[in-house]
């Protein structure tokens, strides 16, 4: 088994950097066929919002052809807290039904740019528009 070019770049970029945490949503939910990409996207959004990576369950033995240490990868087998502040970048791969493959990269919003909206009070114009 050979690593993809992106894994090679990650592993060689900075040998002192922390390993890249990797995991799968399939072990938690099973085969979702055409919805597999959506499940991965939801997991990635959860990671960004809560700054925790859910465990990939059911991993007892790692395939010896997957060189986690050599490729600077870390298989997340228990819930993993991410740093409390700063930018997070998460990639989602989906190898889907019928050979349809997709990849998306998500980045956490910059706190200075993120707008926090307060819930509309019952008598406000926004609440009336929403039918509250």
Coordinates of N, CA and C in Angstrom, one line a residue, residues 2 4 7-8 17 22 45 53 67 76 87 101 111 122 125 127:
X2 N 0.6 2.2 -0.9 CA 1.3 3.4 -0.9 C 0.4 4.6 -0.5
X4 N -1.2 8.3 -0.5 CA -1.5 9.3 -1.5 C -0.6 10.4 -1.6
X7 N -0.9 12.7 1.5 CA -0.4 12.1 2.7 C 1.1 12.3 2.7
X8 N 1.7 12.0 1.5 CA 3.2 12.2 1.4 C 3.6 13.6 1.7
X17 N 6.0 18.1 13.4 CA 4.6 18.5 13.6 C 3.8 17.3 14.2
X22 N -6.8 10.8 11.9 CA -7.6 10.3 10.9 C -8.7 9.4 11.5
X45 N -18.3 18.7 10.4 CA -18.9 19.9 11.0 C -19.0 19.8 12.5
X53 N -12.8 15.2 18.0 CA -13.0 14.2 16.9 C -13.6 12.9 17.6
X67 N 1.3 2.5 7.3 CA 2.4 2.9 8.1 C 2.1 4.2 8.8
X76 N -7.6 7.8 15.2 CA -8.4 8.2 16.4 C -9.3 7.1 16.9
X87 N -7.5 28.1 14.1 CA -8.1 27.6 12.9 C -8.0 26.1 12.9
X101 N -16.5 9.5 -6.4 CA -15.6 9.9 -5.3 C -15.6 11.5 -5.1
X111 N -13.0 33.8 14.4 CA -13.9 34.4 15.4 C -14.2 35.8 15.1
X122 N -39.9 37.1 21.3 CA -41.2 36.8 20.8 C -41.9 38.0 20.1
X125 N -39.5 42.0 15.3 CA -39.9 41.9 13.9 C -39.4 40.6 13.2
X127 N -38.9 37.7 14.8 CA -39.8 36.6 15.2 C -41.1 36.6 14.5

